[in-house]
């Protein structure tokens, strides 16, 4: 979430062909907040992100990447704040990165778990 205007950054995932939050694999690192921060920086190219240290959402879902075996993802999701005027750069894992308003998010056809995470993030932001 961008601090200045509370827009939400989503990426259009190349393999899965859908809008998702930035994220990735822990690769053995037990500090999942640190993993969330590292992955967000790598996938967006935005520096000076701040991560809320307590997970805001947990999600288990099946992914079916083309050419790979179907498998489960266990997402531990964190609220991450981007500095004002942040513009994403992206990497090979996404075709596009866009900032969306809450109204734009509400009009999109997104995964239920992603919508739940966004709503929880906004609830937390309203208390900060």
PDB file of C-alpha atoms in Angstrom:
ATOM      1  CA  UNK A   1       0.000   0.000   0.000  1.00  0.00           C
ATOM      2  CA  UNK A   2       1.366   3.417  -0.927  1.00  0.00           C
ATOM      3  CA  UNK A   3       1.400   5.633   2.177  1.00  0.00           C
ATOM      4  CA  UNK A   4       0.472   8.829   0.358  1.00  0.00           C
ATOM      5  CA  UNK A   5      -2.831   7.770  -1.178  1.00  0.00           C
ATOM      6  CA  UNK A   6      -3.466   4.208   0.094  1.00  0.00           C
ATOM      7  CA  UNK A   7      -3.398   2.773  -3.411  1.00  0.00           C
ATOM      8  CA  UNK A   8      -2.723  -0.959  -3.622  1.00  0.00           C
ATOM      9  CA  UNK A   9       0.056  -2.349  -5.793  1.00  0.00           C
ATOM     10  CA  UNK A  10      -0.760  -5.539  -7.665  1.00  0.00           C
ATOM     11  CA  UNK A  11       1.274  -7.366 -10.263  1.00  0.00           C
ATOM     12  CA  UNK A  12       0.015  -9.324 -13.237  1.00  0.00           C
ATOM     13  CA  UNK A  13       1.828 -12.627 -12.769  1.00  0.00           C
ATOM     14  CA  UNK A  14       3.422 -13.945 -15.968  1.00  0.00           C
ATOM     15  CA  UNK A  15       3.022 -17.676 -15.250  1.00  0.00           C
ATOM     16  CA  UNK A  16      -0.371 -17.603 -13.548  1.00  0.00           C
ATOM     17  CA  UNK A  17      -1.895 -14.875 -15.759  1.00  0.00           C
ATOM     18  CA  UNK A  18      -3.734 -13.094 -12.968  1.00  0.00           C
ATOM     19  CA  UNK A  19      -3.405 -10.118 -10.636  1.00  0.00           C
ATOM     20  CA  UNK A  20      -1.639 -10.937  -7.360  1.00  0.00           C
ATOM     21  CA  UNK A  21       0.103  -9.240  -4.478  1.00  0.00           C
ATOM     22  CA  UNK A  22       3.922  -9.221  -4.569  1.00  0.00           C
ATOM     23  CA  UNK A  23       5.401 -12.204  -2.753  1.00  0.00           C
ATOM     24  CA  UNK A  24       7.540 -15.276  -3.017  1.00  0.00           C
ATOM     25  CA  UNK A  25       9.117 -18.262  -1.349  1.00  0.00           C
ATOM     26  CA  UNK A  26      10.836 -18.259   2.050  1.00  0.00           C
ATOM     27  CA  UNK A  27      13.703 -20.432   0.772  1.00  0.00           C
ATOM     28  CA  UNK A  28      14.484 -21.629   4.301  1.00  0.00           C
ATOM     29  CA  UNK A  29      14.435 -18.211   5.992  1.00  0.00           C
ATOM     30  CA  UNK A  30      12.372 -18.564   9.209  1.00  0.00           C
ATOM     31  CA  UNK A  31      11.771 -14.787   9.471  1.00  0.00           C
ATOM     32  CA  UNK A  32       8.707 -14.475   7.259  1.00  0.00           C
ATOM     33  CA  UNK A  33       8.350 -10.703   7.705  1.00  0.00           C
ATOM     34  CA  UNK A  34      11.898 -10.327   6.372  1.00  0.00           C
ATOM     35  CA  UNK A  35      11.020 -12.645   3.477  1.00  0.00           C
ATOM     36  CA  UNK A  36       7.924 -10.544   2.691  1.00  0.00           C
ATOM     37  CA  UNK A  37      10.023  -7.380   2.649  1.00  0.00           C
ATOM     38  CA  UNK A  38      12.751  -8.924   0.467  1.00  0.00           C
ATOM     39  CA  UNK A  39      10.263 -10.359  -2.020  1.00  0.00           C
ATOM     40  CA  UNK A  40       8.290  -7.108  -2.219  1.00  0.00           C
ATOM     41  CA  UNK A  41      11.478  -5.159  -2.948  1.00  0.00           C
ATOM     42  CA  UNK A  42      12.661  -7.704  -5.541  1.00  0.00           C
ATOM     43  CA  UNK A  43       9.331  -7.915  -7.351  1.00  0.00           C
ATOM     44  CA  UNK A  44       8.501  -4.199  -7.346  1.00  0.00           C
ATOM     45  CA  UNK A  45      11.893  -2.496  -7.460  1.00  0.00           C
ATOM     46  CA  UNK A  46      10.698  -0.153  -4.692  1.00  0.00           C
ATOM     47  CA  UNK A  47      13.171   0.623  -1.910  1.00  0.00           C
ATOM     48  CA  UNK A  48      12.508   1.826   1.644  1.00  0.00           C
ATOM     49  CA  UNK A  49       9.417  -0.325   2.132  1.00  0.00           C
ATOM     50  CA  UNK A  50       8.093  -0.827   5.666  1.00  0.00           C
ATOM     51  CA  UNK A  51       6.560  -4.134   6.681  1.00  0.00           C
ATOM     52  CA  UNK A  52       4.097  -4.560   9.545  1.00  0.00           C
ATOM     53  CA  UNK A  53       5.690  -7.369  11.587  1.00  0.00           C
ATOM     54  CA  UNK A  54       2.505  -9.332  12.339  1.00  0.00           C
ATOM     55  CA  UNK A  55       0.855 -11.290   9.497  1.00  0.00           C
ATOM     56  CA  UNK A  56      -2.502  -9.859   8.453  1.00  0.00           C
ATOM     57  CA  UNK A  57      -3.723 -12.912   6.535  1.00  0.00           C
ATOM     58  CA  UNK A  58      -3.035 -16.611   6.003  1.00  0.00           C
ATOM     59  CA  UNK A  59      -4.162 -18.376   2.860  1.00  0.00           C
ATOM     60  CA  UNK A  60      -3.820 -21.908   1.507  1.00  0.00           C
ATOM     61  CA  UNK A  61      -4.654 -22.400  -2.144  1.00  0.00           C
ATOM     62  CA  UNK A  62      -3.835 -24.608  -5.108  1.00  0.00           C
ATOM     63  CA  UNK A  63      -1.775 -23.192  -7.985  1.00  0.00           C
ATOM     64  CA  UNK A  64      -1.566 -24.687 -11.458  1.00  0.00           C
ATOM     65  CA  UNK A  65       1.353 -23.078 -13.298  1.00  0.00           C
ATOM     66  CA  UNK A  66       1.633 -24.089 -16.970  1.00  0.00           C
ATOM     67  CA  UNK A  67       4.095 -26.936 -17.404  1.00  0.00           C
ATOM     68  CA  UNK A  68       4.308 -27.630 -13.666  1.00  0.00           C
ATOM     69  CA  UNK A  69       2.563 -30.029 -11.346  1.00  0.00           C
ATOM     70  CA  UNK A  70      -0.401 -28.628  -9.409  1.00  0.00           C
ATOM     71  CA  UNK A  71       0.641 -27.809  -5.850  1.00  0.00           C
ATOM     72  CA  UNK A  72      -0.425 -25.912  -2.740  1.00  0.00           C
ATOM     73  CA  UNK A  73       0.797 -22.490  -1.699  1.00  0.00           C
ATOM     74  CA  UNK A  74       0.748 -21.483   1.946  1.00  0.00           C
ATOM     75  CA  UNK A  75       0.722 -17.673   1.980  1.00  0.00           C
ATOM     76  CA  UNK A  76       1.635 -15.726   5.107  1.00  0.00           C
ATOM     77  CA  UNK A  77       0.665 -12.179   4.161  1.00  0.00           C
ATOM     78  CA  UNK A  78       1.946  -8.900   5.582  1.00  0.00           C
ATOM     79  CA  UNK A  79       0.931  -5.273   5.230  1.00  0.00           C
ATOM     80  CA  UNK A  80       3.763  -3.489   3.456  1.00  0.00           C
ATOM     81  CA  UNK A  81       3.879   0.284   3.078  1.00  0.00           C
ATOM     82  CA  UNK A  82       5.584   2.032   0.181  1.00  0.00           C
ATOM     83  CA  UNK A  83       6.877   5.608   0.336  1.00  0.00           C
ATOM     84  CA  UNK A  84       4.824   8.337  -1.324  1.00  0.00           C
ATOM     85  CA  UNK A  85       5.445   8.778  -5.047  1.00  0.00           C
ATOM     86  CA  UNK A  86       6.750   5.189  -5.283  1.00  0.00           C
ATOM     87  CA  UNK A  87       6.686   3.812  -8.797  1.00  0.00           C
ATOM     88  CA  UNK A  88       7.316   0.112  -9.371  1.00  0.00           C
ATOM     89  CA  UNK A  89       9.866  -1.240 -11.819  1.00  0.00           C
ATOM     90  CA  UNK A  90       9.010  -4.943 -11.734  1.00  0.00           C
ATOM     91  CA  UNK A  91      10.927  -7.964 -12.951  1.00  0.00           C
ATOM     92  CA  UNK A  92      10.557 -11.031 -15.168  1.00  0.00           C
ATOM     93  CA  UNK A  93       7.888 -12.560 -12.898  1.00  0.00           C
ATOM     94  CA  UNK A  94       5.251 -10.006 -13.850  1.00  0.00           C
ATOM     95  CA  UNK A  95       3.907  -8.518 -17.063  1.00  0.00           C
ATOM     96  CA  UNK A  96       2.578  -5.411 -15.369  1.00  0.00           C
ATOM     97  CA  UNK A  97       2.501  -3.645 -12.011  1.00  0.00           C
ATOM     98  CA  UNK A  98      -0.216  -1.106 -11.253  1.00  0.00           C
ATOM     99  CA  UNK A  99      -1.417   0.991  -8.352  1.00  0.00           C
ATOM    100  CA  UNK A 100      -5.172   0.563  -7.808  1.00  0.00           C
ATOM    101  CA  UNK A 101      -7.644   2.513  -5.701  1.00  0.00           C
ATOM    102  CA  UNK A 102      -9.933   0.636  -3.343  1.00  0.00           C
ATOM    103  CA  UNK A 103     -12.859   1.331  -5.711  1.00  0.00           C
ATOM    104  CA  UNK A 104     -10.912  -0.082  -8.660  1.00  0.00           C
ATOM    105  CA  UNK A 105     -10.058  -3.190  -6.625  1.00  0.00           C
ATOM    106  CA  UNK A 106     -13.742  -3.645  -5.776  1.00  0.00           C
ATOM    107  CA  UNK A 107     -14.654  -3.648  -9.478  1.00  0.00           C
ATOM    108  CA  UNK A 108     -12.034  -6.270 -10.411  1.00  0.00           C
ATOM    109  CA  UNK A 109     -12.583 -10.005 -10.527  1.00  0.00           C
ATOM    110  CA  UNK A 110      -9.960 -11.069  -7.974  1.00  0.00           C
ATOM    111  CA  UNK A 111      -9.406 -14.185  -5.912  1.00  0.00           C
ATOM    112  CA  UNK A 112     -11.477 -14.228  -2.701  1.00  0.00           C
ATOM    113  CA  UNK A 113      -8.357 -14.610  -0.551  1.00  0.00           C
ATOM    114  CA  UNK A 114      -6.739 -11.569  -2.158  1.00  0.00           C
ATOM    115  CA  UNK A 115      -9.847  -9.472  -1.527  1.00  0.00           C
ATOM    116  CA  UNK A 116      -9.922 -10.651   2.111  1.00  0.00           C
ATOM    117  CA  UNK A 117      -6.251  -9.675   2.540  1.00  0.00           C
ATOM    118  CA  UNK A 118      -6.850  -6.211   1.056  1.00  0.00           C
ATOM    119  CA  UNK A 119      -9.864  -5.609   3.309  1.00  0.00           C
ATOM    120  CA  UNK A 120      -7.870  -6.684   6.376  1.00  0.00           C
ATOM    121  CA  UNK A 121      -5.017  -4.398   5.355  1.00  0.00           C
ATOM    122  CA  UNK A 122      -7.370  -1.422   5.075  1.00  0.00           C
ATOM    123  CA  UNK A 123      -8.883  -2.214   8.473  1.00  0.00           C
ATOM    124  CA  UNK A 124      -5.390  -2.182   9.986  1.00  0.00           C
ATOM    125  CA  UNK A 125      -4.472   1.046   8.167  1.00  0.00           C
ATOM    126  CA  UNK A 126      -7.528   2.754   9.636  1.00  0.00           C
ATOM    127  CA  UNK A 127      -6.133   2.132  13.140  1.00  0.00           C
ATOM    128  CA  UNK A 128      -2.644   3.485  12.414  1.00  0.00           C
TER     129      UNK A 128
END
